[in-house]
């Protein structure tokens, strides 16, 4: 088992400051409407929620971007927003968090993907989604890729964040990965089902167990070196980082034997957003000069911090170092 000393972790985290990362993918606005329930509606057998608080936060690629900024890096975001109130709210929140949104394209006939959750006493009552998850049309894809080609040469790593909301069509995937290869920067992919096998040549491919099992049509064997190596070759990626929830991670890389990264003991409050944190930390660490094994271990500690927070949250370098020392 590869270890990561605190001094080495600190060196990597310090090196993230001032780096520039590019995040390309699906932008999502997460809305939360919370309150109390004291009665059932006379109109139907449903609870009446007395609204006490509303909040909005970036989800999808926006949350990954927010995580990279929390690590001290500069982040440029490329994706699509609708020309609507949700788009204005999401862009405003991204700017407040320090994310550079000059690569975000407005699309007039496509709504901003919005997930609205109704909560009563911190329990989710219902969620309703507003979205058009069809692949973006060719003229929008061309605009997205042109923004990638403008911004990527000045960046130290690129993340492709897919939520099956239509932005990461094959042309954008291929163009982004080709540009990353030409400019010699690492590319980290967080995939979803629609274009799972399109990310040829990426540096790190980071599915979770359910995603990989669904794509392959077979159970994962994360402790089987031959199976992991064959899967990495099939996916045509440099490194395969399989996240396993409470079982940690499995890393298959041509540079070493199969590496199992165990989960870190922590009270788990909420696992939402942990995958975004892992993606951001892996990319930032590679941009900072870390080996992929070091990046995976650092990301595992960051995930332990994130799941100890309520809701989708970011993680600071200081919190990661504290977790590494105590976990």
Short mmCIF file of C-alpha atoms in Angstrom, two decimals:
data_model
loop_
_atom_site.label_atom_id
_atom_site.label_comp_id
_atom_site.label_asym_id
_atom_site.label_seq_id
_atom_site.Cartn_x
_atom_site.Cartn_y
_atom_site.Cartn_z
CA UNK A 1 0.00 0.00 0.00
CA UNK A 2 1.42 3.35 -1.07
CA UNK A 3 1.46 5.95 1.70
CA UNK A 4 1.39 9.73 1.59
CA UNK A 5 3.24 11.64 4.26
CA UNK A 6 1.82 14.85 5.67
CA UNK A 7 4.82 16.83 4.42
CA UNK A 8 4.36 15.51 0.87
CA UNK A 9 0.61 16.19 1.01
CA UNK A 10 1.31 19.73 2.18
CA UNK A 11 3.78 20.21 -0.67
CA UNK A 12 1.17 19.08 -3.23
CA UNK A 13 -1.59 21.21 -1.72
CA UNK A 14 0.64 24.28 -1.55
CA UNK A 15 1.50 23.81 -5.23
CA UNK A 16 -2.19 23.99 -6.19
CA UNK A 17 -2.30 27.70 -5.38
CA UNK A 18 -2.10 29.68 -8.58
CA UNK A 19 -2.74 26.75 -10.90
CA UNK A 20 -5.38 27.16 -13.58
CA UNK A 21 -7.87 24.34 -14.21
CA UNK A 22 -10.49 23.98 -16.93
CA UNK A 23 -13.80 22.24 -16.19
CA UNK A 24 -15.99 21.25 -19.14
CA UNK A 25 -19.42 19.70 -18.72
CA UNK A 26 -23.00 19.86 -17.55
CA UNK A 27 -24.00 22.81 -15.38
CA UNK A 28 -26.78 22.26 -12.85
CA UNK A 29 -28.53 24.62 -10.47
CA UNK A 30 -29.45 22.99 -7.17
CA UNK A 31 -32.31 24.76 -5.38
CA UNK A 32 -33.37 23.98 -1.82
CA UNK A 33 -36.69 25.03 -0.30
CA UNK A 34 -36.90 24.05 3.35
CA UNK A 35 -39.39 24.53 6.13
CA UNK A 36 -41.63 22.85 8.68
CA UNK A 37 -44.69 20.62 8.38
CA UNK A 38 -47.53 20.96 10.84
CA UNK A 39 -50.50 19.70 8.88
CA UNK A 40 -51.72 17.72 5.88
CA UNK A 41 -53.33 19.54 2.99
CA UNK A 42 -57.14 19.38 2.84
CA UNK A 43 -56.85 19.26 -0.96
CA UNK A 44 -54.85 16.01 -1.10
CA UNK A 45 -53.08 13.69 1.36
CA UNK A 46 -49.78 15.54 1.16
CA UNK A 47 -47.84 17.56 3.76
CA UNK A 48 -48.06 21.34 3.73
CA UNK A 49 -44.54 22.76 3.96
CA UNK A 50 -44.32 26.19 5.55
CA UNK A 51 -41.33 27.68 3.74
CA UNK A 52 -38.69 29.12 6.05
CA UNK A 53 -35.58 29.21 3.89
CA UNK A 54 -34.53 29.01 0.25
CA UNK A 55 -31.04 28.48 -1.09
CA UNK A 56 -29.25 27.82 -4.37
CA UNK A 57 -25.93 26.17 -5.14
CA UNK A 58 -23.99 25.03 -8.22
CA UNK A 59 -24.25 21.35 -9.04
CA UNK A 60 -22.66 19.14 -11.68
CA UNK A 61 -19.64 20.69 -13.36
CA UNK A 62 -20.28 23.87 -11.37
CA UNK A 63 -19.73 22.04 -8.09
CA UNK A 64 -16.50 20.53 -9.40
CA UNK A 65 -15.36 24.03 -10.37
CA UNK A 66 -16.23 25.33 -6.90
CA UNK A 67 -14.18 22.52 -5.38
CA UNK A 68 -11.10 23.41 -7.44
CA UNK A 69 -11.36 27.06 -6.34
CA UNK A 70 -11.64 25.94 -2.69
CA UNK A 71 -8.28 24.18 -3.18
CA UNK A 72 -6.65 27.48 -4.13
CA UNK A 73 -6.62 27.04 -7.90
CA UNK A 74 -8.13 29.31 -10.52
CA UNK A 75 -10.91 27.62 -12.45
CA UNK A 76 -12.38 28.36 -15.85
CA UNK A 77 -15.74 26.76 -16.56
CA UNK A 78 -17.11 25.81 -19.98
CA UNK A 79 -20.71 24.71 -20.47
CA UNK A 80 -24.22 25.90 -21.28
CA UNK A 81 -26.88 27.81 -19.39
CA UNK A 82 -30.37 28.71 -20.44
CA UNK A 83 -31.26 32.34 -21.02
CA UNK A 84 -33.50 32.29 -17.95
CA UNK A 85 -33.70 33.13 -14.27
CA UNK A 86 -32.07 29.87 -13.27
CA UNK A 87 -29.09 30.64 -15.49
CA UNK A 88 -28.72 34.08 -13.93
CA UNK A 89 -28.89 32.61 -10.42
CA UNK A 90 -26.34 29.91 -11.19
CA UNK A 91 -23.87 32.27 -12.85
CA UNK A 92 -24.21 34.72 -9.97
CA UNK A 93 -23.44 31.98 -7.46
CA UNK A 94 -20.46 30.72 -9.47
CA UNK A 95 -18.99 34.22 -9.63
CA UNK A 96 -19.53 34.65 -5.90
CA UNK A 97 -17.52 31.47 -5.33
CA UNK A 98 -14.67 32.74 -7.51
CA UNK A 99 -15.25 30.58 -10.61
CA UNK A 100 -14.39 32.15 -13.98
CA UNK A 101 -17.51 31.95 -16.17
CA UNK A 102 -16.22 33.55 -19.37
CA UNK A 103 -16.49 30.16 -21.09
CA UNK A 104 -20.18 29.65 -20.26
CA UNK A 105 -22.52 29.92 -23.26
CA UNK A 106 -26.14 31.09 -23.08
CA UNK A 107 -28.63 29.04 -25.10
CA UNK A 108 -31.99 30.73 -25.59
CA UNK A 109 -34.10 27.66 -26.41
CA UNK A 110 -32.70 25.35 -23.73
CA UNK A 111 -33.56 25.73 -20.03
CA UNK A 112 -30.94 25.79 -17.32
CA UNK A 113 -30.91 22.34 -15.75
CA UNK A 114 -32.46 22.89 -12.32
CA UNK A 115 -33.09 20.42 -9.50
CA UNK A 116 -35.43 21.78 -6.84
CA UNK A 117 -35.66 19.92 -3.56
CA UNK A 118 -38.39 20.46 -0.98
CA UNK A 119 -37.22 19.63 2.54
CA UNK A 120 -39.16 19.40 5.79
CA UNK A 121 -37.17 18.98 9.01
CA UNK A 122 -34.11 18.26 6.82
CA UNK A 123 -35.89 15.35 5.14
CA UNK A 124 -36.45 15.56 1.39
CA UNK A 125 -40.17 15.47 0.61
CA UNK A 126 -39.96 15.69 -3.17
CA UNK A 127 -37.64 16.83 -5.96
CA UNK A 128 -38.66 18.23 -9.31
CA UNK A 129 -36.34 18.75 -12.28
CA UNK A 130 -36.40 21.23 -15.15
CA UNK A 131 -34.12 20.21 -18.00
CA UNK A 132 -33.56 19.33 -21.61
CA UNK A 133 -31.11 16.43 -21.48
CA UNK A 134 -30.94 15.87 -25.24
CA UNK A 135 -27.50 16.31 -26.83
CA UNK A 136 -26.79 19.95 -27.63
CA UNK A 137 -27.21 20.80 -31.33
CA UNK A 138 -24.13 21.05 -33.56
CA UNK A 139 -23.97 24.88 -33.49
CA UNK A 140 -23.92 24.88 -29.67
CA UNK A 141 -21.33 22.08 -29.58
CA UNK A 142 -19.16 24.13 -31.94
CA UNK A 143 -19.41 27.14 -29.63
CA UNK A 144 -18.52 25.07 -26.56
CA UNK A 145 -15.51 23.52 -28.27
CA UNK A 146 -14.29 26.89 -29.49
CA UNK A 147 -14.29 28.12 -25.86
CA UNK A 148 -12.32 25.03 -24.85
CA UNK A 149 -9.75 25.70 -27.55
CA UNK A 150 -9.36 29.31 -26.40
CA UNK A 151 -9.03 28.56 -22.67
CA UNK A 152 -7.26 25.20 -22.50
CA UNK A 153 -3.77 26.27 -23.67
CA UNK A 154 -3.44 28.46 -20.56
CA UNK A 155 -4.55 25.72 -18.15
CA UNK A 156 -2.63 23.08 -16.17
CA UNK A 157 -5.31 20.35 -16.25
CA UNK A 158 -8.77 19.74 -17.67
CA UNK A 159 -11.78 17.97 -16.16
CA UNK A 160 -14.62 16.54 -18.24
CA UNK A 161 -17.67 16.32 -15.97
CA UNK A 162 -20.57 14.38 -17.49
CA UNK A 163 -24.03 14.29 -15.91
CA UNK A 164 -25.90 13.04 -19.00
CA UNK A 165 -27.40 16.50 -19.55
CA UNK A 166 -26.29 16.79 -23.16
CA UNK A 167 -23.18 18.99 -23.21
CA UNK A 168 -20.47 16.35 -23.50
CA UNK A 169 -21.30 15.09 -26.97
CA UNK A 170 -18.62 13.04 -28.78
CA UNK A 171 -17.30 16.03 -30.76
CA UNK A 172 -16.63 18.03 -27.59
CA UNK A 173 -15.12 15.02 -25.82
CA UNK A 174 -12.75 14.23 -28.68
CA UNK A 175 -11.80 17.85 -29.28
CA UNK A 176 -11.09 18.51 -25.60
CA UNK A 177 -9.00 15.38 -25.09
CA UNK A 178 -7.07 16.03 -28.31
CA UNK A 179 -6.28 19.58 -27.17
CA UNK A 180 -5.18 18.32 -23.75
CA UNK A 181 -2.81 15.83 -25.41
CA UNK A 182 -1.39 18.46 -27.75
CA UNK A 183 -0.68 20.83 -24.85
CA UNK A 184 0.60 18.05 -22.56
CA UNK A 185 -1.82 18.57 -19.67
CA UNK A 186 -3.59 15.86 -17.66
CA UNK A 187 -7.27 15.12 -18.34
CA UNK A 188 -9.59 13.69 -15.69
CA UNK A 189 -12.96 12.23 -16.65
CA UNK A 190 -16.02 11.72 -14.46
CA UNK A 191 -18.29 9.73 -16.82
CA UNK A 192 -21.95 8.90 -17.13
CA UNK A 193 -23.69 6.24 -19.18
CA UNK A 194 -24.50 7.99 -22.46
CA UNK A 195 -20.94 8.41 -23.78
CA UNK A 196 -19.14 6.10 -21.37
CA UNK A 197 -16.77 4.63 -23.98
CA UNK A 198 -15.95 7.89 -25.79
CA UNK A 199 -13.15 9.20 -23.56
CA UNK A 200 -10.24 7.55 -25.38
CA UNK A 201 -6.78 8.57 -24.23
CA UNK A 202 -7.73 10.45 -21.07
CA UNK A 203 -5.25 10.52 -18.20
CA UNK A 204 -7.62 9.38 -15.44
CA UNK A 205 -11.01 7.74 -15.94
CA UNK A 206 -12.98 7.87 -12.68
CA UNK A 207 -16.27 5.93 -12.67
CA UNK A 208 -18.01 4.66 -9.57
CA UNK A 209 -18.93 1.00 -9.17
CA UNK A 210 -22.61 1.25 -10.32
CA UNK A 211 -21.61 3.26 -13.40
CA UNK A 212 -18.90 0.82 -14.43
CA UNK A 213 -21.06 -2.25 -13.80
CA UNK A 214 -23.91 -0.79 -15.85
CA UNK A 215 -21.58 0.10 -18.73
CA UNK A 216 -19.85 -3.29 -18.81
CA UNK A 217 -22.93 -5.36 -18.01
CA UNK A 218 -21.04 -7.35 -15.38
CA UNK A 219 -20.01 -7.07 -11.70
CA UNK A 220 -16.85 -5.14 -10.91
CA UNK A 221 -13.83 -7.03 -9.60
CA UNK A 222 -11.82 -4.20 -8.01
CA UNK A 223 -9.41 -6.58 -6.25
CA UNK A 224 -8.59 -8.56 -9.41
CA UNK A 225 -5.47 -7.07 -11.09
CA UNK A 226 -6.10 -8.84 -14.40
CA UNK A 227 -9.73 -7.71 -14.56
CA UNK A 228 -8.84 -4.13 -13.69
CA UNK A 229 -6.02 -4.07 -16.26
CA UNK A 230 -8.29 -5.48 -18.98
CA UNK A 231 -10.96 -2.92 -18.12
CA UNK A 232 -8.47 -0.07 -18.27
CA UNK A 233 -7.33 -1.24 -21.69
CA UNK A 234 -10.91 -1.53 -22.90
CA UNK A 235 -11.64 2.02 -21.74
CA UNK A 236 -8.40 3.21 -23.37
CA UNK A 237 -7.34 5.41 -20.47
CA UNK A 238 -3.93 5.91 -18.87
CA UNK A 239 -5.19 5.26 -15.32
CA UNK A 240 -8.45 3.73 -14.09
CA UNK A 241 -9.61 5.04 -10.71
CA UNK A 242 -12.68 3.12 -9.57
CA UNK A 243 -14.47 4.66 -6.60
CA UNK A 244 -16.20 2.17 -4.30
CA UNK A 245 -18.03 4.27 -1.72
CA UNK A 246 -17.39 3.01 1.79
CA UNK A 247 -14.94 0.44 0.36
CA UNK A 248 -12.54 3.17 -0.82
CA UNK A 249 -10.95 3.13 -4.28
CA UNK A 250 -9.15 0.82 -6.64
CA UNK A 251 -6.44 2.27 -8.90
CA UNK A 252 -5.12 0.42 -11.95
CA UNK A 253 -2.12 2.01 -13.55
CA UNK A 254 0.59 0.72 -15.90
CA UNK A 255 3.27 2.11 -13.59
CA UNK A 256 2.64 -0.23 -10.66
CA UNK A 257 0.65 -3.13 -9.28
CA UNK A 258 -3.03 -2.69 -8.50
CA UNK A 259 -3.46 -0.22 -5.63
CA UNK A 260 -6.35 -0.40 -3.17
CA UNK A 261 -7.04 2.81 -1.28
CA UNK A 262 -9.16 2.05 1.80
CA UNK A 263 -11.88 4.41 2.94
CA UNK A 264 -11.17 6.69 5.88
CA UNK A 265 -13.13 6.28 9.10
CA UNK A 266 -15.52 9.19 9.44
CA UNK A 267 -19.05 9.88 10.57
CA UNK A 268 -20.99 10.07 7.31
CA UNK A 269 -23.70 12.70 7.14
CA UNK A 270 -24.19 13.07 3.41
CA UNK A 271 -22.42 11.43 0.45
CA UNK A 272 -23.80 13.91 -2.12
CA UNK A 273 -20.97 15.76 -3.81
CA UNK A 274 -18.19 13.43 -2.65
CA UNK A 275 -17.51 12.29 -6.21
CA UNK A 276 -17.14 15.90 -7.37
CA UNK A 277 -14.62 16.53 -4.59
CA UNK A 278 -12.59 13.48 -5.61
CA UNK A 279 -12.55 14.58 -9.24
CA UNK A 280 -11.40 18.10 -8.37
CA UNK A 281 -8.64 16.95 -6.01
CA UNK A 282 -7.27 14.34 -8.43
CA UNK A 283 -7.07 16.89 -11.25
CA UNK A 284 -5.55 19.62 -9.10
CA UNK A 285 -3.02 17.21 -7.60
CA UNK A 286 -1.90 15.97 -11.02
CA UNK A 287 -1.60 19.58 -12.20
CA UNK A 288 0.55 20.25 -9.12
CA UNK A 289 2.96 17.48 -10.10
CA UNK A 290 1.68 14.62 -7.94
CA UNK A 291 1.90 11.01 -9.01
CA UNK A 292 -1.50 9.44 -9.70
CA UNK A 293 -1.22 7.27 -6.56
CA UNK A 294 -0.59 10.38 -4.46
CA UNK A 295 -3.52 12.13 -6.12
CA UNK A 296 -5.85 9.22 -5.35
CA UNK A 297 -4.82 9.04 -1.69
CA UNK A 298 -5.19 12.80 -1.27
CA UNK A 299 -8.62 12.70 -2.92
CA UNK A 300 -9.67 9.87 -0.62
CA UNK A 301 -8.89 12.00 2.43
CA UNK A 302 -10.75 14.93 0.88
CA UNK A 303 -13.81 12.73 0.33
CA UNK A 304 -13.72 11.73 4.00
CA UNK A 305 -13.97 15.41 4.91
CA UNK A 306 -16.78 16.11 2.41
CA UNK A 307 -19.07 13.31 3.56
CA UNK A 308 -18.80 14.60 7.11
CA UNK A 309 -20.61 17.77 6.02
CA UNK A 310 -24.33 18.20 5.43
CA UNK A 311 -25.21 18.66 1.78
CA UNK A 312 -22.95 19.35 -1.17
CA UNK A 313 -19.84 21.11 0.14
CA UNK A 314 -16.28 22.04 -0.76
CA UNK A 315 -13.12 21.07 1.12
CA UNK A 316 -10.12 23.26 1.97
CA UNK A 317 -6.44 22.23 1.97
CA UNK A 318 -6.33 22.76 5.75
CA UNK A 319 -9.23 20.34 6.24
CA UNK A 320 -7.54 17.72 4.05
CA UNK A 321 -4.31 18.00 6.03
CA UNK A 322 -6.18 17.67 9.30
CA UNK A 323 -7.98 14.57 8.04
CA UNK A 324 -4.71 13.07 6.86
CA UNK A 325 -3.20 13.63 10.31
CA UNK A 326 -6.12 12.18 12.26
CA UNK A 327 -7.68 9.71 9.86
#
